[in-house]
PDB file of C-alpha atoms in Angstrom:
ATOM      1  CA  MET L 685       0.000   0.000   0.000  1.00 90.00           C
ATOM      2  CA  LYS L 686       1.302   3.420  -0.912  1.00 96.00           C
ATOM      3  CA  ALA L 687       0.931   5.905   1.950  1.00 98.00           C
ATOM      4  CA  ILE L 688      -0.050   9.437   0.921  1.00 98.00           C
ATOM      5  CA  LEU L 689      -0.694  12.385   3.223  1.00 98.00           C
ATOM      6  CA  LEU L 690      -3.385  14.896   2.242  1.00 97.00           C
ATOM      7  CA  PRO L 691      -3.336  17.957   4.521  1.00 95.00           C
ATOM      8  CA  THR L 692      -6.565  19.925   4.311  1.00 93.00           C
ATOM      9  CA  ASP L 693      -7.965  23.127   5.770  1.00 89.00           C
ATOM     10  CA  PHE L 694     -11.341  22.364   4.122  1.00 90.00           C
ATOM     11  CA  SER L 695     -10.684  25.004   1.469  1.00 88.00           C
ATOM     12  CA  LYS L 696     -11.580  24.576  -2.182  1.00 90.00           C
ATOM     13  CA  ASN L 697      -7.857  24.351  -2.988  1.00 88.00           C
ATOM     14  CA  SER L 698      -7.160  21.503  -0.605  1.00 91.00           C
ATOM     15  CA  ILE L 699     -10.226  19.513  -1.686  1.00 93.00           C
ATOM     16  CA  ASN L 700      -9.171  19.971  -5.315  1.00 93.00           C
ATOM     17  CA  ALA L 701      -5.767  18.510  -4.385  1.00 94.00           C
ATOM     18  CA  ILE L 702      -7.489  15.486  -2.803  1.00 96.00           C
ATOM     19  CA  ASP L 703      -9.469  14.874  -6.000  1.00 96.00           C
ATOM     20  CA  PHE L 704      -6.274  15.214  -8.016  1.00 96.00           C
ATOM     21  CA  ALA L 705      -4.496  12.705  -5.760  1.00 97.00           C
ATOM     22  CA  VAL L 706      -7.127   9.981  -5.945  1.00 97.00           C
ATOM     23  CA  THR L 707      -7.336  10.397  -9.724  1.00 96.00           C
ATOM     24  CA  LEU L 708      -3.565  10.352 -10.171  1.00 97.00           C
ATOM     25  CA  PHE L 709      -3.278   7.118  -8.185  1.00 97.00           C
ATOM     26  CA  ARG L 710      -6.519   5.542  -9.380  1.00 96.00           C
ATOM     27  CA  ASP L 711      -4.730   2.328 -10.399  1.00 95.00           C
ATOM     28  CA  VAL L 712      -2.561   2.107  -7.281  1.00 97.00           C
ATOM     29  CA  ALA L 713      -3.489   0.605  -3.916  1.00 97.00           C
ATOM     30  CA  CYS L 714      -3.207   3.536  -1.508  1.00 97.00           C
ATOM     31  CA  ASN L 715      -3.788   4.520   2.064  1.00 98.00           C
ATOM     32  CA  PHE L 716      -4.767   8.203   2.060  1.00 98.00           C
ATOM     33  CA  TYR L 717      -4.369  10.056   5.349  1.00 98.00           C
ATOM     34  CA  LEU L 718      -6.408  13.254   5.555  1.00 97.00           C
ATOM     35  CA  LEU L 719      -4.954  15.600   8.148  1.00 95.00           C
ATOM     36  CA  ASN L 720      -6.435  18.789   9.547  1.00 93.00           C
ATOM     37  CA  VAL L 721      -4.319  20.870  11.907  1.00 91.00           C
ATOM     38  CA  GLN L 722      -6.015  23.337  14.234  1.00 84.00           C
ATOM     39  CA  LYS L 723      -4.521  26.309  16.067  1.00 73.00           C
ATOM     40  CA  ALA L 724      -5.917  27.668  19.302  1.00 54.00           C
ATOM     41  CA  SER L 725      -5.340  31.252  18.154  1.00 54.00           C
ATOM     42  CA  ALA L 726      -7.655  30.703  15.198  1.00 51.00           C
ATOM     43  CA  PHE L 727     -10.626  30.148  17.482  1.00 50.00           C
ATOM     44  CA  ILE L 728     -10.535  33.159  19.794  1.00 49.00           C
ATOM     45  CA  SER L 729     -13.906  34.684  18.961  1.00 50.00           C
ATOM     46  CA  ASP L 730     -16.872  36.112  20.860  1.00 48.00           C
ATOM     47  CA  ASP L 731     -18.633  32.778  20.589  1.00 48.00           C
ATOM     48  CA  MET L 732     -15.685  30.841  21.961  1.00 49.00           C
ATOM     49  CA  MET L 733     -15.118  33.327  24.757  1.00 50.00           C
ATOM     50  CA  GLU L 734     -18.496  32.325  26.143  1.00 53.00           C
ATOM     51  CA  VAL L 735     -17.212  28.772  26.676  1.00 52.00           C
ATOM     52  CA  THR L 736     -15.289  28.668  29.940  1.00 52.00           C
ATOM     53  CA  VAL L 737     -13.980  25.098  29.994  1.00 53.00           C
ATOM     54  CA  THR L 738     -10.856  24.643  27.891  1.00 55.00           C
ATOM     55  CA  SER L 739     -11.512  20.955  27.282  1.00 63.00           C
ATOM     56  CA  THR L 740     -14.975  21.802  25.963  1.00 74.00           C
ATOM     57  CA  ILE L 741     -13.489  24.264  23.458  1.00 72.00           C
ATOM     58  CA  TYR L 742     -10.959  21.671  22.382  1.00 71.00           C
ATOM     59  CA  ASN L 743     -13.561  18.932  21.987  1.00 78.00           C
ATOM     60  CA  THR L 744     -15.895  21.230  20.070  1.00 80.00           C
ATOM     61  CA  ILE L 745     -13.168  22.179  17.604  1.00 79.00           C
ATOM     62  CA  ILE L 746     -11.880  18.643  17.153  1.00 81.00           C
ATOM     63  CA  ASP L 747     -15.359  17.154  16.715  1.00 85.00           C
ATOM     64  CA  ALA L 748     -16.259  19.754  14.100  1.00 86.00           C
ATOM     65  CA  ALA L 749     -13.044  19.050  12.184  1.00 88.00           C
ATOM     66  CA  LYS L 750     -13.618  15.289  12.323  1.00 90.00           C
ATOM     67  CA  THR L 751     -17.117  15.760  10.945  1.00 91.00           C
ATOM     68  CA  SER L 752     -15.802  17.907   8.110  1.00 92.00           C
ATOM     69  CA  LEU L 753     -13.156  15.290   7.250  1.00 94.00           C
ATOM     70  CA  SER L 754     -15.771  12.532   7.198  1.00 94.00           C
ATOM     71  CA  ASN L 755     -17.921  14.627   4.864  1.00 93.00           C
ATOM     72  CA  ILE L 756     -14.973  15.129   2.509  1.00 95.00           C
ATOM     73  CA  ILE L 757     -14.296  11.398   2.367  1.00 95.00           C
ATOM     74  CA  SER L 758     -17.952  10.621   1.684  1.00 94.00           C
ATOM     75  CA  LYS L 759     -18.019  13.043  -1.235  1.00 94.00           C
ATOM     76  CA  VAL L 760     -14.689  11.760  -2.577  1.00 94.00           C
ATOM     77  CA  LYS L 761     -15.997   8.194  -2.522  1.00 94.00           C
ATOM     78  CA  GLU L 762     -19.102   9.320  -4.410  1.00 93.00           C
ATOM     79  CA  ARG L 763     -16.948  10.891  -7.126  1.00 92.00           C
ATOM     80  CA  HIS L 764     -14.263   8.196  -7.163  1.00 92.00           C
ATOM     81  CA  ASP L 765     -15.593   4.710  -6.428  1.00 90.00           C
ATOM     82  CA  ASN L 766     -12.325   2.785  -6.013  1.00 95.00           C
ATOM     83  CA  ASP L 767     -11.803  -0.250  -3.817  1.00 94.00           C
ATOM     84  CA  LYS L 768      -8.037   0.183  -4.108  1.00 96.00           C
ATOM     85  CA  HIS L 769      -8.219   3.295  -1.925  1.00 97.00           C
ATOM     86  CA  HIS L 770      -8.564   3.469   1.842  1.00 97.00           C
ATOM     87  CA  PHE L 771      -9.045   6.716   3.760  1.00 97.00           C
ATOM     88  CA  TYR L 772      -8.082   7.657   7.300  1.00 96.00           C
ATOM     89  CA  THR L 773      -8.733  10.938   9.093  1.00 95.00           C
ATOM     90  CA  MET L 774      -6.656  12.757  11.676  1.00 93.00           C
ATOM     91  CA  VAL L 775      -7.093  16.044  13.521  1.00 91.00           C
ATOM     92  CA  ASP L 776      -4.176  17.598  15.368  1.00 88.00           C
ATOM     93  CA  TYR L 777      -3.938  20.627  17.640  1.00 81.00           C
ATOM     94  CA  ASP L 778      -0.310  21.478  16.996  1.00 77.00           C
ATOM     95  CA  ASN L 779       2.223  23.426  15.010  1.00 86.00           C
ATOM     96  CA  PHE L 780       1.469  22.686  11.356  1.00 88.00           C
ATOM     97  CA  ILE L 781       4.958  21.516  10.358  1.00 90.00           C
ATOM     98  CA  ASP L 782       5.390  19.449  13.517  1.00 91.00           C
ATOM     99  CA  ALA L 783       2.064  17.744  12.859  1.00 92.00           C
ATOM    100  CA  ILE L 784       3.047  16.961   9.256  1.00 94.00           C
ATOM    101  CA  ASN L 785       6.383  15.503  10.329  1.00 94.00           C
ATOM    102  CA  GLN L 786       4.887  13.415  13.125  1.00 94.00           C
ATOM    103  CA  VAL L 787       2.201  11.910  10.906  1.00 95.00           C
ATOM    104  CA  SER L 788       4.719  11.291   8.119  1.00 96.00           C
ATOM    105  CA  GLU L 789       7.000   9.354  10.452  1.00 95.00           C
ATOM    106  CA  LYS L 790       4.240   7.411  12.191  1.00 96.00           C
ATOM    107  CA  HIS L 791       2.540   6.257   8.992  1.00 96.00           C
ATOM    108  CA  GLN L 792       5.658   6.086   6.789  1.00 96.00           C
ATOM    109  CA  ILE L 793       4.260   8.628   4.365  1.00 97.00           C
ATOM    110  CA  GLU L 794       5.817   8.441   0.892  1.00 96.00           C
ATOM    111  CA  LEU L 795       4.275  11.563  -0.636  1.00 97.00           C
ATOM    112  CA  ILE L 796       2.477  14.686   0.574  1.00 97.00           C
ATOM    113  CA  ILE L 797      -0.053  16.204  -1.825  1.00 96.00           C
ATOM    114  CA  MET L 798      -1.281  19.727  -1.063  1.00 92.00           C
ATOM    115  CA  GLY L 799      -3.298  22.450  -2.719  1.00 88.00           C
ATOM    116  CA  THR L 800      -2.012  25.944  -3.367  1.00 79.00           C
ATOM    117  CA  LYS L 801      -3.660  29.258  -2.652  1.00 66.00           C
ATOM    118  CA  GLY L 802      -3.251  32.865  -1.730  1.00 47.00           C
ATOM    119  CA  ALA L 803      -1.367  35.920  -2.895  1.00 46.00           C
ATOM    120  CA  SER L 804       1.070  38.073  -0.967  1.00 42.00           C
ATOM    121  CA  GLY L 805       4.673  37.557  -1.824  1.00 43.00           C
ATOM    122  CA  LEU L 806       5.807  35.255  -4.616  1.00 46.00           C
ATOM    123  CA  GLN L 807       6.081  32.036  -2.614  1.00 49.00           C
ATOM    124  CA  LYS L 808       2.549  32.536  -1.292  1.00 47.00           C
ATOM    125  CA  VAL L 809       1.262  33.364  -4.748  1.00 47.00           C
ATOM    126  CA  ILE L 810       2.629  30.090  -6.073  1.00 51.00           C
ATOM    127  CA  PHE L 811       2.257  27.695  -3.200  1.00 53.00           C
ATOM    128  CA  GLY L 812       0.427  29.205  -0.272  1.00 54.00           C
ATOM    129  CA  SER L 813       2.376  29.782   2.909  1.00 63.00           C
ATOM    130  CA  HIS L 814       1.744  26.322   4.370  1.00 76.00           C
ATOM    131  CA  THR L 815       2.810  24.516   1.209  1.00 78.00           C
ATOM    132  CA  ALA L 816       6.037  26.487   0.861  1.00 75.00           C
ATOM    133  CA  ARG L 817       6.941  25.762   4.496  1.00 79.00           C
ATOM    134  CA  VAL L 818       6.235  22.053   4.094  1.00 85.00           C
ATOM    135  CA  MET L 819       8.442  21.962   1.000  1.00 83.00           C
ATOM    136  CA  GLN L 820      11.268  23.604   2.886  1.00 78.00           C
ATOM    137  CA  ARG L 821      11.022  21.857   6.260  1.00 83.00           C
ATOM    138  CA  CYS L 822       9.706  18.340   5.663  1.00 87.00           C
ATOM    139  CA  GLU L 823      11.759  15.403   4.449  1.00 87.00           C
ATOM    140  CA  VAL L 824       8.913  13.762   2.507  1.00 93.00           C
ATOM    141  CA  PRO L 825       8.439  14.700  -1.163  1.00 93.00           C
ATOM    142  CA  VAL L 826       5.689  17.279  -1.680  1.00 93.00           C
ATOM    143  CA  LEU L 827       3.451  17.554  -4.723  1.00 94.00           C
ATOM    144  CA  ALA L 828       1.765  20.979  -4.907  1.00 89.00           C
ATOM    145  CA  ILE L 829      -1.468  21.160  -6.904  1.00 91.00           C
ATOM    146  CA  PRO L 830      -2.378  24.652  -8.154  1.00 85.00           C
ATOM    147  CA  ASP L 831      -5.829  26.033  -7.594  1.00 82.00           C
ATOM    148  CA  ASN L 832      -8.310  24.812 -10.224  1.00 81.00           C
ATOM    149  CA  CYS L 833      -5.772  22.346 -11.656  1.00 87.00           C
ATOM    150  CA  THR L 834      -7.548  19.139 -12.640  1.00 86.00           C
ATOM    151  CA  PHE L 835      -5.859  15.895 -13.549  1.00 89.00           C
ATOM    152  CA  SER L 836      -5.011  15.391 -17.203  1.00 84.00           C
ATOM    153  CA  SER L 837      -2.387  13.487 -19.107  1.00 87.00           C
ATOM    154  CA  LEU L 838       1.060  13.818 -17.534  1.00 94.00           C
ATOM    155  CA  ASP L 839       2.789  12.866 -20.751  1.00 95.00           C
ATOM    156  CA  LYS L 840       5.632  15.355 -20.196  1.00 96.00           C
ATOM    157  CA  ILE L 841       7.343  15.719 -16.832  1.00 96.00           C
ATOM    158  CA  ALA L 842      10.336  17.998 -16.359  1.00 94.00           C
ATOM    159  CA  LEU L 843      13.033  17.741 -13.716  1.00 91.00           C
ATOM    160  CA  THR L 844      14.750  21.051 -13.086  1.00 84.00           C
ATOM    161  CA  THR L 845      18.158  20.631 -11.542  1.00 76.00           C
ATOM    162  CA  ASN L 846      21.664  21.916 -11.251  1.00 64.00           C
ATOM    163  CA  ASN L 847      23.040  19.527  -8.655  1.00 58.00           C
ATOM    164  CA  ILE L 848      21.749  16.014  -9.303  1.00 60.00           C
ATOM    165  CA  THR L 849      24.443  13.391  -8.862  1.00 57.00           C
ATOM    166  CA  VAL L 850      24.428   9.622  -8.722  1.00 51.00           C
ATOM    167  CA  ARG L 851      24.177   9.691  -4.943  1.00 57.00           C
ATOM    168  CA  ASP L 852      20.798  11.414  -5.288  1.00 65.00           C
ATOM    169  CA  PHE L 853      19.153   8.354  -6.877  1.00 72.00           C
ATOM    170  CA  ASP L 854      16.880   7.712  -3.877  1.00 77.00           C
ATOM    171  CA  ALA L 855      15.643  11.293  -3.977  1.00 80.00           C
ATOM    172  CA  LEU L 856      14.321  10.696  -7.486  1.00 88.00           C
ATOM    173  CA  ARG L 857      12.108   7.738  -6.616  1.00 90.00           C
ATOM    174  CA  SER L 858       8.953   9.862  -6.449  1.00 93.00           C
ATOM    175  CA  ILE L 859       9.363  11.289  -9.913  1.00 93.00           C
ATOM    176  CA  MET L 860      10.407   7.894 -11.273  1.00 93.00           C
ATOM    177  CA  GLU L 861       7.182   6.366  -9.935  1.00 95.00           C
ATOM    178  CA  LEU L 862       5.078   9.131 -11.472  1.00 96.00           C
ATOM    179  CA  ILE L 863       6.806   8.763 -14.832  1.00 95.00           C
ATOM    180  CA  LYS L 864       6.227   5.009 -14.821  1.00 94.00           C
ATOM    181  CA  LEU L 865       2.627   5.390 -13.663  1.00 95.00           C
ATOM    182  CA  ASN L 866       1.776   7.870 -16.429  1.00 95.00           C
ATOM    183  CA  ASN L 867       4.119   6.571 -19.136  1.00 94.00           C
ATOM    184  CA  SER L 868       5.618  10.066 -19.182  1.00 96.00           C
ATOM    185  CA  LYS L 869       8.512  11.498 -21.121  1.00 96.00           C
ATOM    186  CA  LEU L 870      11.214  13.003 -18.898  1.00 95.00           C
ATOM    187  CA  TYR L 871      12.700  16.380 -19.745  1.00 95.00           C
ATOM    188  CA  VAL L 872      15.830  17.165 -17.738  1.00 91.00           C
ATOM    189  CA  LEU L 873      16.455  20.889 -17.533  1.00 89.00           C
ATOM    190  CA  HIS L 874      20.009  21.621 -16.392  1.00 84.00           C
ATOM    191  CA  VAL L 875      20.073  25.148 -14.996  1.00 80.00           C
ATOM    192  CA  THR L 876      23.233  27.131 -14.307  1.00 78.00           C
ATOM    193  CA  ASP L 877      23.643  30.597 -12.820  1.00 68.00           C
ATOM    194  CA  GLU L 878      26.372  32.626 -11.166  1.00 62.00           C
ATOM    195  CA  ASN L 879      26.134  30.451  -8.054  1.00 61.00           C
ATOM    196  CA  TYR L 880      26.255  27.040  -9.722  1.00 57.00           C
ATOM    197  CA  GLU L 881      27.984  25.866 -12.838  1.00 56.00           C
ATOM    198  CA  VAL L 882      27.285  22.473 -14.325  1.00 51.00           C
ATOM    199  CA  HIS L 883      30.209  20.102 -14.043  1.00 48.00           C
ATOM    200  CA  GLU L 884      30.534  16.613 -15.468  1.00 47.00           C
ATOM    201  CA  GLN L 885      27.496  17.040 -17.661  1.00 50.00           C
ATOM    202  CA  GLY L 886      28.392  13.874 -19.529  1.00 48.00           C
ATOM    203  CA  ASP L 887      28.338  11.788 -16.352  1.00 51.00           C
ATOM    204  CA  ARG L 888      25.082  13.384 -15.321  1.00 60.00           C
ATOM    205  CA  SER L 889      23.454  12.708 -18.686  1.00 64.00           C
ATOM    206  CA  ASP L 890      24.614   9.106 -18.523  1.00 72.00           C
ATOM    207  CA  PHE L 891      23.017   8.750 -15.099  1.00 76.00           C
ATOM    208  CA  PHE L 892      19.621   9.890 -16.371  1.00 82.00           C
ATOM    209  CA  SER L 893      19.897   7.810 -19.543  1.00 80.00           C
ATOM    210  CA  MET L 894      20.568   4.689 -17.486  1.00 80.00           C
ATOM    211  CA  ASN L 895      17.626   5.256 -15.159  1.00 80.00           C
ATOM    212  CA  PHE L 896      15.016   6.812 -17.469  1.00 86.00           C
ATOM    213  CA  GLU L 897      13.904   5.906 -20.963  1.00 86.00           C
ATOM    214  CA  SER L 898      15.316   8.305 -23.572  1.00 88.00           C
ATOM    215  CA  PRO L 899      15.248  11.484 -21.475  1.00 90.00           C
ATOM    216  CA  VAL L 900      15.466  14.845 -23.216  1.00 93.00           C
ATOM    217  CA  HIS L 901      18.305  17.056 -21.956  1.00 89.00           C
ATOM    218  CA  ASP L 902      18.128  20.832 -22.181  1.00 90.00           C
ATOM    219  CA  HIS L 903      20.402  23.472 -20.683  1.00 86.00           C
ATOM    220  CA  ILE L 904      19.817  27.086 -19.744  1.00 85.00           C
ATOM    221  CA  ASN L 905      22.265  29.582 -18.310  1.00 83.00           C
ATOM    222  CA  VAL L 906      20.644  32.552 -16.596  1.00 76.00           C
ATOM    223  CA  LYS L 907      21.189  35.181 -13.971  1.00 71.00           C
ATOM    224  CA  THR L 908      19.786  34.233 -10.585  1.00 62.00           C
ATOM    225  CA  LYS L 909      17.141  36.966 -10.607  1.00 67.00           C
ATOM    226  CA  ASP L 910      15.840  35.696 -13.959  1.00 72.00           C
ATOM    227  CA  MET L 911      15.787  32.011 -13.038  1.00 74.00           C
ATOM    228  CA  TYR L 912      12.085  31.757 -12.301  1.00 75.00           C
ATOM    229  CA  ASN L 913      11.077  33.405 -15.572  1.00 78.00           C
ATOM    230  CA  ALA L 914      13.469  31.203 -17.551  1.00 82.00           C
ATOM    231  CA  VAL L 915      12.132  27.997 -16.017  1.00 82.00           C
ATOM    232  CA  HIS L 916       8.534  29.107 -16.477  1.00 83.00           C
ATOM    233  CA  LYS L 917       9.183  29.944 -20.128  1.00 86.00           C
ATOM    234  CA  TYR L 918      10.674  26.484 -20.637  1.00 90.00           C
ATOM    235  CA  VAL L 919       7.599  24.879 -19.090  1.00 89.00           C
ATOM    236  CA  MET L 920       5.260  26.831 -21.366  1.00 90.00           C
ATOM    237  CA  ASP L 921       7.329  26.395 -24.535  1.00 93.00           C
ATOM    238  CA  ASN L 922       7.575  22.624 -24.090  1.00 94.00           C
ATOM    239  CA  ASP L 923       4.019  21.996 -22.862  1.00 94.00           C
ATOM    240  CA  ILE L 924       5.302  20.456 -19.627  1.00 94.00           C
ATOM    241  CA  LYS L 925       2.501  18.944 -17.517  1.00 94.00           C
ATOM    242  CA  MET L 926       4.394  18.562 -14.226  1.00 94.00           C
ATOM    243  CA  ILE L 927       7.695  19.910 -12.982  1.00 91.00           C
ATOM    244  CA  GLY L 928       9.949  18.418 -10.330  1.00 90.00           C
ATOM    245  CA  MET L 929      12.933  19.684  -8.410  1.00 86.00           C
ATOM    246  CA  VAL L 930      15.405  18.177  -5.986  1.00 80.00           C
ATOM    247  CA  GLY L 931      18.071  19.976  -4.055  1.00 63.00           C
ATOM    248  CA  GLU L 932      20.050  19.914  -0.870  1.00 59.00           C
ATOM    249  CA  LYS L 933      18.237  21.969   1.769  1.00 54.00           C
ATOM    250  CA  HIS L 934      16.334  23.580  -1.105  1.00 52.00           C
ATOM    251  CA  ALA L 935      19.076  26.106  -1.802  1.00 59.00           C
ATOM    252  CA  PHE L 936      18.094  25.934  -5.466  1.00 62.00           C
ATOM    253  CA  PHE L 937      14.410  26.173  -4.557  1.00 63.00           C
ATOM    254  CA  GLU L 938      15.044  29.343  -2.571  1.00 63.00           C
ATOM    255  CA  ARG L 939      17.035  30.967  -5.379  1.00 63.00           C
ATOM    256  CA  LEU L 940      14.468  29.971  -7.964  1.00 63.00           C
ATOM    257  CA  PHE L 941      11.686  31.825  -6.197  1.00 58.00           C
ATOM    258  CA  ASN L 942      13.689  34.673  -4.731  1.00 55.00           C
ATOM    259  CA  LYS L 943      12.602  37.904  -6.372  1.00 48.00           C
ATOM    260  CA  ASP L 944      12.865  41.527  -5.363  1.00 42.00           C
ATOM    261  CA  SER L 945       9.553  43.088  -4.391  1.00 32.00           C
ATOM    262  CA  VAL L 946       9.457  45.166  -7.576  1.00 30.00           C
ATOM    263  CA  GLU L 947       9.538  41.944  -9.592  1.00 35.00           C
ATOM    264  CA  ILE L 948       6.721  40.203  -7.730  1.00 35.00           C
ATOM    265  CA  PHE L 949       3.595  39.924  -9.815  1.00 31.00           C
ATOM    266  CA  ALA L 950       0.294  38.133  -9.520  1.00 33.00           C
ATOM    267  CA  PHE L 951       1.148  34.811 -11.085  1.00 40.00           C
ATOM    268  CA  SER L 952      -0.108  31.376 -10.173  1.00 48.00           C
ATOM    269  CA  ILE L 953       1.725  28.412 -11.634  1.00 64.00           C
ATOM    270  CA  ASP L 954      -0.784  26.202 -13.387  1.00 77.00           C
ATOM    271  CA  ILE L 955       0.897  22.781 -13.358  1.00 86.00           C
ATOM    272  CA  PRO L 956       1.680  20.426 -10.467  1.00 91.00           C
ATOM    273  CA  PHE L 957       5.042  21.007  -8.817  1.00 88.00           C
ATOM    274  CA  LEU L 958       7.005  18.211  -7.109  1.00 91.00           C
ATOM    275  CA  VAL L 959       9.743  19.051  -4.620  1.00 87.00           C
ATOM    276  CA  MET L 960      12.073  16.300  -3.411  1.00 87.00           C
ATOM    277  CA  LYS L 961      15.044  16.432  -1.061  1.00 79.00           C
ATOM    278  CA  THR L 962      18.402  14.742  -1.017  1.00 72.00           C
ATOM    279  CA  THR L 963      19.105  12.325   1.804  1.00 61.00           C
TER     280      THR L 963
END
């Protein structure tokens, strides 16, 4: 059974990500864990102030969240009747990242699938604040599903990298599984900037050729501040359906989405984005 974590705040974005997940893995036996994380500060209202017993407040919040999770599962099962899929619900009253990490360890989560939302600052525009933090601070691969993105053919998947080496093979397992599942073509985009130069490109190409079927290799050399635009242009020009990235401590991730405030604009990436980490 593949173990997949689906964090949800009951928003349209997160429910869309759940639908995407069950469709993506429709032919795979999966345990889906739906997690809702509550914060005490989010429930300080006039209504709650009338309740004097802390345990009663806690129970009220948790029970309401559990009911909402059960309703989501019922509706998902109506839309996707699949006996290969099993659903489990969890509600936590904790720091969001801590809750994600604890659940991931306990249930040996292989992939986290989350929706994106929001707009204020480029990372929030693209991923939503929670999703960006999970990508940066959790060890499990994260697949971000943009708002209103519905599942379609993933015939072209790109891997954007400037530091993949043979020792990173394990980090690529998630994208390898998705490529096999969807019979996808892999496009390897080697990116260089003033911080990183590509070395041993021949060895690197050989590594991908040995582990993927006839991958396409492309190279771009850009200034750091233009990296995001260059990668996005590549995605659009090549009709890429999903893009993946792997990097040590997400140094590349941070540079890719690091823009000065004058360069921030209202843009929402419209394809799924997979972030993996080296071990």
